[in-house]
Amino acid sequence: MALDKEGSETEQGPPAALRVPPGPSVRPGGFCRAGAAWRGVGERGSWQCSLSLQKGAACVAVLLQTPALCSRGWEMVSQPAQLPSEPGPPTGAAFCRLPWGKRGSAGRAGPDPIFHLSRKVTSVVPESCLLILLGLGLGGIVLAVAKKAEYQLEPNMFFLFLLPPIVLDSGYFMPSRLFFDNIGSILTYAVVGTLWNSFATGMALWGLHQAGLMDPGVKAELMDFLLFGSLISAVDPVAVLAVFEEVHVNETLFIIVFGESLLNDAVTVVLYKVFNSFVELGPAHIHAMDYVKGVVSFFLVSLGGTAVGLLFAFLLALITRFTKRVRIIEPLFVFLLAYVAYLAAEMVSLSSILAVTFCGICCKKYVEANISQKSRTTVKYTMKTLASSSETIIFMFLGISAVDTSKWAWDTTLVLGTLLFILLFRAVGVVLQTYVLNHFRLIPLDRIDQVVMSYGGLRGAVAFALVILLDGAKVKAKDYFVATTIVVVFFTVIVQGLTIKPLVTWLKVKRSDHHKPTLNEELHEHAFDHILAAVEDIVGHHGYHYWRDKWEQFDKKYLSQLLMRKSAYRLRDEIWDVYYKLNIRASWLEGTRGGPLALPSMPSRTSMSESSVTNLLRESGSGACLDLQVIDTVRSRRDKEDAVMHHVLRGSLYKPRRRYKASYSRHFISPDKQERQDKEVFRQNMKRRLETFKSTKHNVCSSKSKARLKEKGRKKSAAPFSNHPLQYLAAAPVLVMVSSDEEESNSSETEREDDEGIVFIARATDEVLQGKKTPGSLDVCPSPCIIPPSPTLAEKELPWKGDQADLAVYVSSETTKIVPVDMQKAWNQSISSLESIASPPGIETGAQHKRFTCPVLEEQPQSASQAMPEQSSCFQFPSHVSKSSRSHSDSSPDGIEQQELQPLMAAEEPSRVVSSAEPRWLIQFNRASHL
Amino acid sequence: MGSAHSLPAEMRALADKTGFTSDQIEHLHRRFKQLSNDKPTLRKEHFDSVPDLEFNPIRCKIVQAFFDRRNLRQEEDGLADEINFEDFLTIMSYFRPIEPDMDEEQLQRFRTNKLKFLFHMYDSDHDGIITLQEYRKVVEELLSGNPHLEKGAARSIADGAMLEAASICVGQMVGPNQVYEGITFDDFLKIWRGIDIETKMHVRFLNMEPIAHCC
């Protein structure tokens, strides 16, 4: 149970900095390969399956780039029986969609699973079109079988259940900076544009009617047409999202069109209600006061909706501040309160879309800071899943509803007229407004932008739901309006949706460039904001930057303190966040790709990753036969690769702490190890990077080729490995040692055991041993036998425990195996049976001591002699930081964390490191015997 | 805009040089007078009187940029003690928004100029390279607004950024003799490639009337 739970919970938020290209065709290099290492039998072809799987079952484990990957990966791998059926969760990670800014490329988790199977189709046709067509088909079948249309898009269902998730999703993941940067234009288009559109369309249609061009069956007055104009003129957020998400126009353009579609809700709602009541009252009973009321109600509805949203955002942020003990319901609060905001606004007839949008936009910053990483991930994926489900349902139902001919009443003039007018007036409106706005915008919207904006005015389900809501008794021409709306929606979604992509390409609209935010960019942009604010101060112009600056100060001083957890507030800094995320990411990249600090070259890295883990498991079959030497007598190239891979992993992977707790609770989950792991990995990695950087600076880092040469050349040579590019591998064991040391002094034995990382054992076999070992190793699992309390042969042989300098030897000439921890029991037993052959423990330990001191001792002379003193001192920073920042946040209950983290600083203290080697042996042993 | 007025020749020259309209120049001149207490030149102390500027974490750097001779398009190096109105305008002209009628080449130059200004802000010792120390200094100042992050954090961030810059600009650090000394201007351009600075680094200079008088 516990294990299963573990498995299904593996959704971990990726470092947000991570960005994923739109489809499998563009492979996210590093990560996929990282995934490939773990994905076992997963083939490229299965990606799409896994994608749709991922979406269908929202919680299909999406192993992400967080450090937990390794632990999960190993948990998976260590259950060989399961592996082949796993489509490779880590691969899914490549698809994890990203927060909003990348929506263009990644958007939500593949809006529609069905069509993702064919990339070619979806690259040309927007999924919304396909869904509508599919809905039409389905509706047709139902109609043919049941003789009447069974299913309809019910307005109530639409407004109460289908729309909120989409709006919340777009609000929550809205790039708030971009949104507020363009708020002026967005508001203009949303308010003025929508007003203009609806009045102009309504009047023009009425004109057509008056001119007698329409069928006499269309019994409608001016008010009816205005009502129809109001509902047909609003740009629909769902449709805009669905289409624009695939057309990667630049951010400004996108935010303007999309922001408009969100904010025009207030206008639409007001106009619709006002005209609806006018129609119901009848033109005779309308007084001048009613018009005034209409205008007033607009402000009331929009500002009220916004206020409701802000209120709930505030509440939500405040609540999440105090959910530390109930982590599991954190995500629930987010959804619940947002939904309550929606309902509350809806109840008092305020703009519910505005409420949810602003609730999402405003709460995000604080909520994200308060809730745990897991909750963050949960919120993100649940939101995306809900939104895309709703979107799918909406479009399908649009198709299905359209076949219901009983509600249709066709009038060619009305339909064509409406189509013509909405296109025409939209274009006119955009051009006029842009002309005015460009006087105020510093970056004017050029003609191409205007074309895309006017063409991107898609109508969608909101219009449809509103038209269905009309009262047929009062609005005589309802059937005509319904038919027209359906045609308009279909036309805009299908025709415009289909053509907008070629149009954008043809017009050479500035696309959004997809790149990961780099630390430098973040820094510069940050500096930039300050510079601009300063210049505005100096010029004496209280402009946008000035107010933004003021707001940020206010936010920092009061709001954040009020709404954020103390611990979160302290560490809250954008630059630091990016830095942190980049580091986490780098720790993944480093292992897989020749990143900034490339690893030593490995022979055929990709094939290795395919082969190593899977083959090992395939060969070993189940957990029963664990002695791999039995199987593996041939020294193949693959084995060497395995060994290399092992070392890479050994060096750059975090050792997860084992925590299998056979407990189940609906409201409590085991303590959050994710953050701790993150932090630990982060520090380890930063340290490593800095070390490498340092050695690079000191001209001692050898090139790839050099490294290879050395590998060949120095068999058993005790060359100082600080020259070796794998140098950082040396650092890792040291760190781990100390960690166990710390724990020993602070915790009980059992706890220590719990916290002991999974040790991957690469077993180097040699010919002599091989022969003798085979028989003994076959008897599986004798009783948990007594293992002599001495370091085993394994420890001597295993390269990751041994001398770094010997690494090359193992890599080049010996067979090595990786054994997941679950197999270690049997492994240790078989090892123990060979105990006698091994060299005496005493000597071994001594040697070990020497080895551990090695890294530290080697390094010092080097830095002393080659580095400018100031620089070398500077680079020791990570330890300082970790120390100080740790002690800083001492008050919070992550004391345990600190104990675990502290070791990371220990490299500074050689003596401690050396002395710490001993306890670890004991621990190692203890665990083995315990098992 | 202001071409209808009969401009003093001086102002026309300034307008040609900095690209400001005469209205803007008038506004800026008023502001300049205000800042400098009606003296012909501005000194560093004058910037202290600007309200709101004191909260700016990198105000030193910004103020310094005003006195940086490299930014004033003068050949010589070093810091000026005081700047006159023309210098003030020159500095301000770095923050002009792009004009709609600019061609590719002009845009490019525009961008480069803006970046040069920023680069000079980072490169405090005027050697054409942002060294790690300089970078750290800037980052520390940037983060000084957050009292909860210590200097160590700033350092590590600067280190990380430097590493990143190195990897962006040099690619992989392979050769054994390779040392990355710091960010040169070319590297700086590379780093900024992803950001549309020309669409961001600008301040509105029009419509300043309401505040120009009140503060």
Short mmCIF file of N, CA and C in Angstrom, two decimals, chain A residues 677-731:
data_model
loop_
_atom_site.label_atom_id
_atom_site.label_comp_id
_atom_site.label_asym_id
_atom_site.label_seq_id
_atom_site.Cartn_x
_atom_site.Cartn_y
_atom_site.Cartn_z
N GLN A 677 15.39 16.98 0.00
CA GLN A 677 16.23 16.44 -1.05
C GLN A 677 16.66 17.53 -2.01
N ASP A 678 15.73 18.34 -2.35
CA ASP A 678 16.05 19.45 -3.24
C ASP A 678 17.21 20.24 -2.70
N LYS A 679 17.06 20.60 -1.47
CA LYS A 679 18.08 21.46 -0.89
C LYS A 679 19.42 20.77 -0.88
N GLU A 680 19.35 19.52 -0.52
CA GLU A 680 20.60 18.80 -0.40
C GLU A 680 21.27 18.68 -1.77
N VAL A 681 20.48 18.26 -2.71
CA VAL A 681 21.03 18.11 -4.04
C VAL A 681 21.57 19.43 -4.54
N PHE A 682 20.82 20.42 -4.22
CA PHE A 682 21.18 21.75 -4.68
C PHE A 682 22.55 22.16 -4.15
N ARG A 683 22.72 21.93 -2.90
CA ARG A 683 24.00 22.35 -2.34
C ARG A 683 25.14 21.50 -2.85
N GLN A 684 24.84 20.23 -2.89
CA GLN A 684 25.88 19.33 -3.39
C GLN A 684 26.29 19.76 -4.78
N ASN A 685 25.30 20.01 -5.53
CA ASN A 685 25.56 20.30 -6.92
C ASN A 685 26.29 21.61 -7.10
N MET A 686 25.86 22.58 -6.37
CA MET A 686 26.51 23.88 -6.49
C MET A 686 27.96 23.77 -6.10
N LYS A 687 28.17 23.04 -5.09
CA LYS A 687 29.53 22.86 -4.61
C LYS A 687 30.37 22.23 -5.70
N ARG A 688 29.78 21.22 -6.28
CA ARG A 688 30.49 20.50 -7.31
C ARG A 688 30.82 21.42 -8.48
N ARG A 689 29.81 22.14 -8.83
CA ARG A 689 30.02 23.02 -9.98
C ARG A 689 31.10 24.03 -9.69
N LEU A 690 31.03 24.54 -8.51
CA LEU A 690 32.02 25.55 -8.19
C LEU A 690 33.41 24.94 -8.17
N GLU A 691 33.46 23.74 -7.68
CA GLU A 691 34.77 23.09 -7.66
C GLU A 691 35.31 22.95 -9.06
N THR A 692 34.44 22.49 -9.91
CA THR A 692 34.90 22.31 -11.27
C THR A 692 35.30 23.63 -11.88
N PHE A 693 34.52 24.60 -11.56
CA PHE A 693 34.80 25.92 -12.09
C PHE A 693 36.16 26.39 -11.61
N LYS A 694 36.37 26.16 -10.37
CA LYS A 694 37.62 26.59 -9.78
C LYS A 694 38.77 25.93 -10.49
N SER A 695 38.65 24.65 -10.61
CA SER A 695 39.77 23.96 -11.22
C SER A 695 39.93 24.43 -12.66
N THR A 696 38.82 24.79 -13.27
CA THR A 696 38.95 25.32 -14.61
C THR A 696 39.71 26.63 -14.58
N LYS A 697 39.36 27.39 -13.63
CA LYS A 697 40.02 28.68 -13.53
C LYS A 697 41.50 28.51 -13.26
N HIS A 698 41.79 27.49 -12.59
CA HIS A 698 43.20 27.28 -12.25
C HIS A 698 43.92 26.46 -13.30
N ASN A 699 43.27 26.30 -14.37
CA ASN A 699 43.89 25.62 -15.50
C ASN A 699 44.22 24.18 -15.22
N VAL A 700 43.55 23.56 -14.35
CA VAL A 700 43.92 22.18 -14.11
C VAL A 700 42.90 21.20 -14.63
N CYS A 701 41.79 21.70 -15.03
CA CYS A 701 40.79 20.77 -15.51
C CYS A 701 41.21 20.22 -16.86
N SER A 702 41.30 18.98 -16.92
CA SER A 702 41.79 18.41 -18.17
C SER A 702 40.66 18.27 -19.17
N SER A 703 41.01 18.29 -20.36
CA SER A 703 40.02 18.18 -21.41
C SER A 703 39.55 16.75 -21.53
N LYS A 704 38.57 16.60 -22.32
CA LYS A 704 38.02 15.26 -22.47
C LYS A 704 39.06 14.28 -22.97
N SER A 705 39.69 14.69 -24.01
CA SER A 705 40.63 13.76 -24.62
C SER A 705 41.74 13.44 -23.63
N LYS A 706 42.11 14.45 -22.92
CA LYS A 706 43.16 14.25 -21.96
C LYS A 706 42.72 13.21 -20.94
N ALA A 707 41.51 13.37 -20.54
CA ALA A 707 41.00 12.44 -19.54
C ALA A 707 41.04 11.02 -20.06
N ARG A 708 40.70 10.92 -21.29
CA ARG A 708 40.68 9.58 -21.85
C ARG A 708 42.08 8.99 -21.91
N LEU A 709 42.97 9.82 -22.32
CA LEU A 709 44.35 9.38 -22.36
C LEU A 709 44.78 8.88 -20.99
N LYS A 710 44.42 9.66 -20.05
CA LYS A 710 44.83 9.30 -18.70
C LYS A 710 44.23 7.98 -18.29
N GLU A 711 43.02 7.81 -18.69
CA GLU A 711 42.36 6.58 -18.33
C GLU A 711 43.17 5.39 -18.81
N LYS A 712 43.62 5.53 -20.00
CA LYS A 712 44.41 4.44 -20.54
C LYS A 712 45.74 4.34 -19.82
N GLY A 713 46.30 5.47 -19.64
CA GLY A 713 47.70 5.50 -19.22
C GLY A 713 47.94 5.13 -17.78
N ARG A 714 47.03 5.48 -16.92
CA ARG A 714 47.48 5.31 -15.55
C ARG A 714 46.74 4.19 -14.87
N LYS A 715 47.06 3.05 -15.23
CA LYS A 715 46.55 1.91 -14.50
C LYS A 715 47.18 1.93 -13.12
N LYS A 716 46.32 1.95 -12.19
CA LYS A 716 46.75 1.86 -10.80
C LYS A 716 47.68 2.98 -10.38
N SER A 717 47.85 3.92 -11.20
CA SER A 717 48.70 5.02 -10.77
C SER A 717 47.92 5.84 -9.77
N ALA A 718 48.62 6.31 -8.80
CA ALA A 718 47.94 7.08 -7.76
C ALA A 718 48.00 8.57 -8.06
N ALA A 719 47.80 8.86 -9.29
CA ALA A 719 47.88 10.27 -9.68
C ALA A 719 46.86 11.07 -8.89
N PRO A 720 47.21 12.25 -8.56
CA PRO A 720 46.26 13.08 -7.80
C PRO A 720 45.01 13.31 -8.63
N PHE A 721 43.95 12.95 -8.08
CA PHE A 721 42.76 12.98 -8.93
C PHE A 721 42.17 14.36 -9.04
N SER A 722 42.77 15.27 -8.38
CA SER A 722 42.24 16.62 -8.61
C SER A 722 42.45 17.01 -10.06
N ASN A 723 43.31 16.31 -10.69
CA ASN A 723 43.50 16.54 -12.10
C ASN A 723 42.40 15.89 -12.93
N HIS A 724 41.81 14.96 -12.32
CA HIS A 724 40.84 14.18 -13.06
C HIS A 724 39.53 14.93 -13.15
N PRO A 725 38.98 14.91 -14.30
CA PRO A 725 37.69 15.63 -14.42
C PRO A 725 36.60 15.02 -13.55
N LEU A 726 36.79 13.80 -13.17
CA LEU A 726 35.77 13.20 -12.32
C LEU A 726 35.94 13.60 -10.88
N GLN A 727 36.72 14.58 -10.72
CA GLN A 727 37.10 14.97 -9.39
C GLN A 727 35.94 15.07 -8.41
N TYR A 728 34.89 15.61 -8.90
CA TYR A 728 33.80 15.84 -7.96
C TYR A 728 33.25 14.56 -7.40
N LEU A 729 33.50 13.49 -8.10
CA LEU A 729 33.03 12.22 -7.57
C LEU A 729 33.64 11.96 -6.21
N ALA A 730 34.80 12.49 -6.07
CA ALA A 730 35.47 12.27 -4.80
C ALA A 730 34.75 13.01 -3.69
N ALA A 731 34.20 14.11 -4.07
CA ALA A 731 33.58 14.91 -3.02
C ALA A 731 32.32 14.25 -2.48
#
